[in-house]
């Protein structure tokens, strides 16, 4: 007699598995049934609604993100964070390249006239009869040399260094607010942060100690002594740049600036010319280039006509038209030449004055 569930006459011979059901290994578990696209209506539903025996089900949607989607989201977040970090930190910045800026070395040499200071009603007349006759006007006298790449710096980085150095020269020596009104912030913002304490201390407690002379940082006149006329400032000079180390650029600037001045509060007085020659040395590391800032390494200033007896560290107190000094240094110094003066007080050469 056939067993329960077996077909009459027993299991056919030759069936796989020794007569076992070949579909017995297929398991229709609950998840398989729930995922089926067709679903049979119940008997009650078929009687009541006369509907077809089956209905089509909407495909199941898994709740939440799949593992692949989650990994993709994590990768995108990591990539975005990396891009943001690289944007804040310069990709080529080497932590070993960074070093503290050195204190500025500064020297201010007053040049005393050998006789009365020449004067004229028209500053243009003084210019025509002085070595500044062919100087350019203001910032035009601070041209940039050609910016060529170096071994470790690109053309753009070299141009950036030259432009920042020029901005410092123009703001610190040609800006009327700096020259006559005591403005210092426009110069301060161009300095490396490591030098700001020295800069601030120089203006809070000025001293002729080679470190804290305001006139070593910038050019400014005693507002109670002299004022600028309406005539233009004349300038002539040069700049050169060199790579001193793989991480450092240096710019050397040498400019002579001639200022037309009158006594403060006296518009009818004759004008005179005041000459300042400045040699400035700037240094740039990669962080300075990125921030458009500079380290002022050294400042060497010759200025006259001045009295050597007066303090020139805080303000320049020019000798004006018709004024003179009783004594002067024995040797003449001409700020229009490229000779390096070493005295702390010199004599303004006669050839440096207008011939009027």
Short mmCIF file of C-alpha atoms in Angstrom, two decimals:
data_model
loop_
_atom_site.label_atom_id
_atom_site.label_comp_id
_atom_site.label_asym_id
_atom_site.label_seq_id
_atom_site.Cartn_x
_atom_site.Cartn_y
_atom_site.Cartn_z
CA UNK A 1 0.00 0.00 0.00
CA UNK A 2 1.35 3.42 -0.91
CA UNK A 3 2.43 5.62 1.89
CA UNK A 4 0.53 8.72 2.92
CA UNK A 5 1.12 11.44 0.35
CA UNK A 6 2.63 9.07 -2.21
CA UNK A 7 1.00 8.58 -5.58
CA UNK A 8 -0.90 5.31 -6.15
CA UNK A 9 1.47 2.60 -7.14
CA UNK A 10 4.36 4.24 -5.32
CA UNK A 11 7.06 6.61 -6.47
CA UNK A 12 8.02 6.22 -10.13
CA UNK A 13 11.30 4.54 -10.70
CA UNK A 14 14.21 6.58 -11.96
CA UNK A 15 13.16 9.68 -10.08
CA UNK A 16 16.13 11.71 -8.73
CA UNK A 17 17.33 11.20 -5.21
CA UNK A 18 16.20 7.64 -4.99
CA UNK A 19 12.57 8.51 -5.44
CA UNK A 20 12.60 11.67 -3.31
CA UNK A 21 10.70 14.77 -4.43
CA UNK A 22 13.06 16.83 -6.61
CA UNK A 23 11.43 20.11 -5.40
CA UNK A 24 11.70 19.24 -1.74
CA UNK A 25 14.83 21.46 -1.38
CA UNK A 26 12.94 24.53 -2.56
CA UNK A 27 11.69 26.43 0.50
CA UNK A 28 8.98 29.06 0.06
CA UNK A 29 9.67 31.03 3.20
CA UNK A 30 7.69 34.06 4.35
CA UNK A 31 9.96 36.62 2.72
CA UNK A 32 9.62 34.82 -0.63
CA UNK A 33 5.83 34.78 -0.36
CA UNK A 34 5.63 38.45 0.66
CA UNK A 35 7.83 39.44 -2.26
CA UNK A 36 5.61 37.71 -4.83
CA UNK A 37 4.17 40.04 -7.45
CA UNK A 38 0.89 38.00 -7.60
CA UNK A 39 -1.33 37.32 -4.62
CA UNK A 40 -4.38 35.03 -4.48
CA UNK A 41 -7.57 36.54 -3.18
CA UNK A 42 -9.29 34.76 -0.35
CA UNK A 43 -12.42 32.73 -1.06
CA UNK A 44 -14.57 35.28 0.72
CA UNK A 45 -13.08 38.08 -1.45
CA UNK A 46 -13.77 36.12 -4.64
CA UNK A 47 -17.41 35.38 -3.62
CA UNK A 48 -18.12 38.97 -2.54
CA UNK A 49 -16.50 40.91 -5.34
CA UNK A 50 -16.45 38.41 -8.21
CA UNK A 51 -12.88 39.40 -8.80
CA UNK A 52 -10.20 37.36 -10.52
CA UNK A 53 -8.48 34.74 -8.45
CA UNK A 54 -5.28 36.75 -8.10
CA UNK A 55 -4.25 40.39 -7.86
CA UNK A 56 -1.00 42.14 -8.66
CA UNK A 57 0.95 43.56 -5.71
CA UNK A 58 3.16 46.60 -5.74
CA UNK A 59 6.84 45.72 -5.37
CA UNK A 60 8.16 45.86 -1.86
CA UNK A 61 10.58 48.68 -0.97
CA UNK A 62 13.20 48.09 1.58
CA UNK A 63 13.22 50.55 4.43
CA UNK A 64 16.34 52.64 4.80
CA UNK A 65 19.50 52.77 2.69
CA UNK A 66 21.23 49.74 1.28
CA UNK A 67 24.76 49.02 2.38
CA UNK A 68 26.13 50.21 -0.98
CA UNK A 69 24.25 53.51 -0.76
CA UNK A 70 25.47 54.06 2.80
CA UNK A 71 29.10 53.47 1.75
CA UNK A 72 28.65 55.92 -1.13
CA UNK A 73 27.32 58.61 1.22
CA UNK A 74 30.28 58.10 3.57
CA UNK A 75 32.77 58.36 0.69
CA UNK A 76 31.18 61.60 -0.55
CA UNK A 77 31.34 63.09 2.96
CA UNK A 78 35.02 62.15 3.32
CA UNK A 79 35.85 63.64 -0.10
CA UNK A 80 34.02 66.88 0.74
CA UNK A 81 35.80 67.17 4.09
CA UNK A 82 39.19 66.60 2.44
CA UNK A 83 38.49 69.25 -0.20
CA UNK A 84 37.46 71.73 2.49
CA UNK A 85 40.60 71.02 4.52
CA UNK A 86 42.86 71.42 1.51
CA UNK A 87 41.16 74.71 0.69
CA UNK A 88 41.96 76.10 4.13
CA UNK A 89 45.49 74.74 4.26
CA UNK A 90 47.78 75.47 1.31
CA UNK A 91 48.46 72.12 -0.43
CA UNK A 92 52.13 72.92 -0.93
CA UNK A 93 52.82 74.27 2.51
CA UNK A 94 55.58 72.51 4.35
CA UNK A 95 55.37 72.91 8.13
CA UNK A 96 59.17 72.94 8.23
CA UNK A 97 59.21 76.05 6.05
CA UNK A 98 57.52 78.18 8.71
CA UNK A 99 59.68 80.18 11.08
CA UNK A 100 59.25 83.24 13.24
CA UNK A 101 59.99 86.59 11.64
CA UNK A 102 63.10 88.34 12.87
CA UNK A 103 62.96 91.80 14.50
CA UNK A 104 63.46 94.64 12.04
CA UNK A 105 66.85 96.32 12.00
CA UNK A 106 66.47 100.04 11.29
CA UNK A 107 68.75 103.04 10.93
CA UNK A 108 67.64 106.64 10.41
CA UNK A 109 70.38 109.06 9.35
CA UNK A 110 69.53 112.80 9.42
CA UNK A 111 71.31 114.92 6.82
CA UNK A 112 72.11 118.50 7.86
CA UNK A 113 72.30 121.25 5.18
CA UNK A 114 75.54 123.14 4.66
CA UNK A 115 73.73 126.45 4.32
CA UNK A 116 70.23 127.94 4.26
CA UNK A 117 67.58 125.67 2.74
CA UNK A 118 66.63 126.89 -0.79
CA UNK A 119 63.01 127.99 -1.20
CA UNK A 120 60.57 129.27 -3.84
CA UNK A 121 56.88 130.06 -4.08
CA UNK A 122 56.39 127.42 -6.77
CA UNK A 123 57.51 123.86 -5.86
CA UNK A 124 57.66 123.10 -9.58
CA UNK A 125 60.46 125.64 -9.93
CA UNK A 126 62.41 123.85 -7.22
CA UNK A 127 61.93 120.51 -8.95
CA UNK A 128 63.14 121.88 -12.29
CA UNK A 129 66.42 122.98 -10.70
CA UNK A 130 67.03 119.85 -8.63
CA UNK A 131 68.19 116.27 -9.30
CA UNK A 132 64.48 115.27 -9.05
CA UNK A 133 63.61 117.10 -12.27
CA UNK A 134 63.13 113.84 -14.17
CA UNK A 135 61.72 111.75 -11.37
CA UNK A 136 58.29 110.20 -11.82
CA UNK A 137 55.19 111.15 -9.91
CA UNK A 138 54.41 109.21 -6.70
CA UNK A 139 53.65 105.48 -7.30
CA UNK A 140 54.76 105.74 -10.93
CA UNK A 141 58.28 106.00 -9.57
CA UNK A 142 57.98 102.52 -8.01
CA UNK A 143 57.84 100.30 -11.11
CA UNK A 144 57.85 96.52 -10.81
CA UNK A 145 60.69 94.58 -12.42
CA UNK A 146 59.93 91.57 -14.57
CA UNK A 147 58.48 88.69 -12.55
CA UNK A 148 60.27 85.48 -13.54
CA UNK A 149 59.93 82.15 -11.80
CA UNK A 150 62.74 80.89 -9.59
CA UNK A 151 63.81 77.36 -8.79
CA UNK A 152 61.08 76.89 -6.17
CA UNK A 153 58.60 79.73 -6.80
CA UNK A 154 56.25 80.29 -9.73
CA UNK A 155 55.83 83.46 -11.80
CA UNK A 156 52.67 84.31 -9.85
CA UNK A 157 54.41 83.92 -6.49
CA UNK A 158 57.29 86.15 -7.57
CA UNK A 159 54.82 88.78 -8.84
CA UNK A 160 52.90 88.50 -5.56
CA UNK A 161 56.07 89.25 -3.56
CA UNK A 162 56.98 92.25 -5.73
CA UNK A 163 53.45 93.65 -5.61
CA UNK A 164 53.24 93.34 -1.81
CA UNK A 165 56.62 95.06 -1.43
CA UNK A 166 55.47 97.88 -3.72
CA UNK A 167 52.24 98.26 -1.73
CA UNK A 168 54.30 98.62 1.43
CA UNK A 169 56.53 101.29 -0.13
CA UNK A 170 53.58 103.28 -1.50
CA UNK A 171 51.53 103.12 1.68
CA UNK A 172 54.42 103.85 4.04
CA UNK A 173 55.99 106.73 2.11
CA UNK A 174 53.46 108.22 -0.33
CA UNK A 175 50.09 108.11 1.42
CA UNK A 176 49.16 111.63 2.68
CA UNK A 177 47.31 110.13 5.65
CA UNK A 178 50.49 108.37 6.76
CA UNK A 179 52.80 111.29 5.98
CA UNK A 180 50.85 113.99 7.79
CA UNK A 181 47.90 112.60 9.75
CA UNK A 182 49.38 109.81 11.83
CA UNK A 183 47.70 106.90 10.02
CA UNK A 184 49.53 103.59 10.55
CA UNK A 185 46.95 100.84 10.05
CA UNK A 186 47.31 100.70 6.25
CA UNK A 187 50.99 99.83 6.75
CA UNK A 188 50.46 97.53 9.71
CA UNK A 189 48.10 95.16 7.84
CA UNK A 190 50.88 94.31 5.36
CA UNK A 191 53.24 92.98 8.03
CA UNK A 192 53.78 89.39 9.11
CA UNK A 193 51.89 88.79 12.40
CA UNK A 194 55.17 87.98 14.17
CA UNK A 195 56.28 91.61 13.72
CA UNK A 196 53.13 93.32 14.92
CA UNK A 197 54.25 93.53 18.55
CA UNK A 198 57.45 95.32 17.53
CA UNK A 199 55.49 97.63 15.24
CA UNK A 200 52.96 98.54 17.94
CA UNK A 201 55.65 99.08 20.56
CA UNK A 202 57.52 101.41 18.19
CA UNK A 203 54.56 103.79 18.06
CA UNK A 204 53.59 103.43 21.72
CA UNK A 205 57.16 103.92 23.03
CA UNK A 206 59.35 105.25 20.18
CA UNK A 207 63.10 105.04 20.68
CA UNK A 208 66.22 105.55 18.58
CA UNK A 209 67.54 102.09 19.49
CA UNK A 210 67.64 100.54 16.03
CA UNK A 211 64.44 98.58 16.71
CA UNK A 212 61.63 100.98 17.65
CA UNK A 213 61.84 104.09 15.47
CA UNK A 214 58.51 104.87 13.77
CA UNK A 215 60.43 106.59 10.96
CA UNK A 216 62.15 103.27 10.33
CA UNK A 217 58.77 101.71 9.50
CA UNK A 218 57.33 104.63 7.53
CA UNK A 219 57.82 108.27 6.55
CA UNK A 220 55.96 110.86 8.58
CA UNK A 221 56.45 114.54 9.29
CA UNK A 222 55.88 116.45 12.51
CA UNK A 223 52.46 118.03 11.78
CA UNK A 224 53.38 121.02 13.93
CA UNK A 225 56.47 121.69 11.83
CA UNK A 226 55.67 121.12 8.17
CA UNK A 227 52.92 120.12 5.76
CA UNK A 228 52.79 118.85 2.18
CA UNK A 229 52.01 121.33 -0.58
CA UNK A 230 49.60 120.53 -3.37
CA UNK A 231 52.47 119.63 -5.70
CA UNK A 232 53.22 116.02 -6.49
CA UNK A 233 55.78 113.88 -4.68
CA UNK A 234 58.64 112.79 -6.96
CA UNK A 235 60.11 109.27 -6.77
CA UNK A 236 62.87 107.25 -8.40
CA UNK A 237 64.18 103.82 -7.48
CA UNK A 238 64.49 100.15 -8.18
CA UNK A 239 63.49 96.74 -6.86
CA UNK A 240 65.10 93.34 -7.22
CA UNK A 241 64.06 89.89 -6.07
CA UNK A 242 65.99 86.72 -5.32
CA UNK A 243 65.35 83.27 -3.93
CA UNK A 244 67.59 82.93 -0.88
CA UNK A 245 66.32 79.51 0.19
CA UNK A 246 63.93 76.92 -1.18
CA UNK A 247 61.26 78.37 1.10
CA UNK A 248 62.09 82.08 0.99
CA UNK A 249 61.99 85.01 -1.41
CA UNK A 250 63.69 88.32 -0.65
CA UNK A 251 62.98 91.71 -2.23
CA UNK A 252 65.42 94.62 -1.94
CA UNK A 253 64.04 98.10 -2.66
CA UNK A 254 66.03 101.32 -2.99
CA UNK A 255 64.04 104.53 -3.61
CA UNK A 256 64.63 108.26 -3.32
CA UNK A 257 61.51 110.34 -2.60
CA UNK A 258 61.32 114.13 -2.75
CA UNK A 259 58.55 115.96 -0.86
CA UNK A 260 57.45 119.58 -1.41
CA UNK A 261 56.87 121.17 2.01
CA UNK A 262 55.74 124.45 3.58
CA UNK A 263 55.65 125.52 7.21
CA UNK A 264 52.54 124.28 9.03
CA UNK A 265 49.81 126.93 9.07
CA UNK A 266 51.53 129.36 6.70
CA UNK A 267 50.27 129.08 3.12
CA UNK A 268 52.17 132.21 2.04
CA UNK A 269 55.59 130.92 3.02
CA UNK A 270 58.01 129.65 0.41
CA UNK A 271 58.13 125.94 -0.34
CA UNK A 272 61.21 123.77 0.00
CA UNK A 273 62.14 120.22 -0.95
CA UNK A 274 62.77 117.43 1.53
CA UNK A 275 64.54 114.27 0.38
CA UNK A 276 64.27 110.76 1.81
CA UNK A 277 66.21 107.80 0.54
CA UNK A 278 65.07 104.42 1.84
CA UNK A 279 66.63 101.01 1.40
CA UNK A 280 64.22 98.31 2.50
CA UNK A 281 64.73 94.55 2.61
CA UNK A 282 61.64 92.32 2.59
CA UNK A 283 61.34 88.59 3.17
CA UNK A 284 58.49 86.28 2.12
CA UNK A 285 57.79 82.69 3.08
CA UNK A 286 54.94 80.74 1.49
CA UNK A 287 52.48 81.75 4.19
CA UNK A 288 53.31 85.44 3.64
CA UNK A 289 52.72 85.01 -0.08
CA UNK A 290 49.36 83.34 0.53
CA UNK A 291 48.23 86.14 2.87
CA UNK A 292 49.81 89.01 0.86
CA UNK A 293 51.95 90.00 3.83
CA UNK A 294 55.68 90.58 4.28
CA UNK A 295 58.48 90.51 6.81
CA UNK A 296 60.44 93.75 6.90
CA UNK A 297 64.00 92.61 7.58
CA UNK A 298 65.93 95.90 7.45
CA UNK A 299 65.23 99.59 6.94
CA UNK A 300 67.97 102.11 6.18
CA UNK A 301 66.86 105.76 5.86
CA UNK A 302 68.70 108.95 4.94
CA UNK A 303 66.63 112.13 5.24
CA UNK A 304 67.27 115.86 4.99
CA UNK A 305 67.52 118.70 5.42
CA UNK A 306 67.32 117.92 9.13
CA UNK A 307 69.06 119.10 12.24
CA UNK A 308 71.19 116.39 13.80
CA UNK A 309 70.37 117.87 17.19
CA UNK A 310 66.70 116.91 16.92
CA UNK A 311 65.18 113.48 17.42
CA UNK A 312 64.23 111.96 14.08
CA UNK A 313 63.05 108.60 15.41
CA UNK A 314 59.40 109.47 16.05
CA UNK A 315 58.78 112.23 13.45
CA UNK A 316 60.86 113.89 10.80
CA UNK A 317 61.20 117.61 11.63
CA UNK A 318 62.40 119.20 8.40
CA UNK A 319 64.39 122.38 8.12
CA UNK A 320 62.33 124.55 5.77
CA UNK A 321 63.05 127.35 3.29
CA UNK A 322 65.62 129.80 4.64
CA UNK A 323 66.47 127.75 7.75
CA UNK A 324 69.95 126.46 8.52
CA UNK A 325 71.97 124.79 11.27
CA UNK A 326 75.05 126.15 13.03
CA UNK A 327 77.05 122.94 12.97
CA UNK A 328 77.01 119.88 10.74
CA UNK A 329 78.89 116.68 10.17
CA UNK A 330 82.21 117.05 8.36
CA UNK A 331 81.45 114.91 5.30
CA UNK A 332 78.66 115.46 2.78
CA UNK A 333 76.21 112.66 1.94
CA UNK A 334 74.28 112.71 -1.33
CA UNK A 335 71.04 110.63 -1.13
CA UNK A 336 70.84 110.66 -4.95
CA UNK A 337 73.88 108.39 -5.20
CA UNK A 338 74.06 104.68 -4.39
CA UNK A 339 76.90 104.95 -1.87
CA UNK A 340 76.11 103.44 1.51
CA UNK A 341 76.36 105.90 4.36
CA UNK A 342 77.38 104.58 7.76
CA UNK A 343 77.19 107.70 9.96
CA UNK A 344 74.28 108.31 12.31
CA UNK A 345 74.32 111.94 11.22
CA UNK A 346 75.54 113.34 7.92
CA UNK A 347 75.72 116.48 5.86
CA UNK A 348 73.39 117.02 2.95
CA UNK A 349 75.55 117.50 -0.12
CA UNK A 350 75.17 120.85 -1.88
CA UNK A 351 74.46 119.09 -5.18
CA UNK A 352 71.40 117.45 -3.60
CA UNK A 353 69.72 120.84 -3.10
CA UNK A 354 67.86 122.88 -5.78
CA UNK A 355 69.99 125.48 -7.55
CA UNK A 356 67.86 128.62 -7.08
#
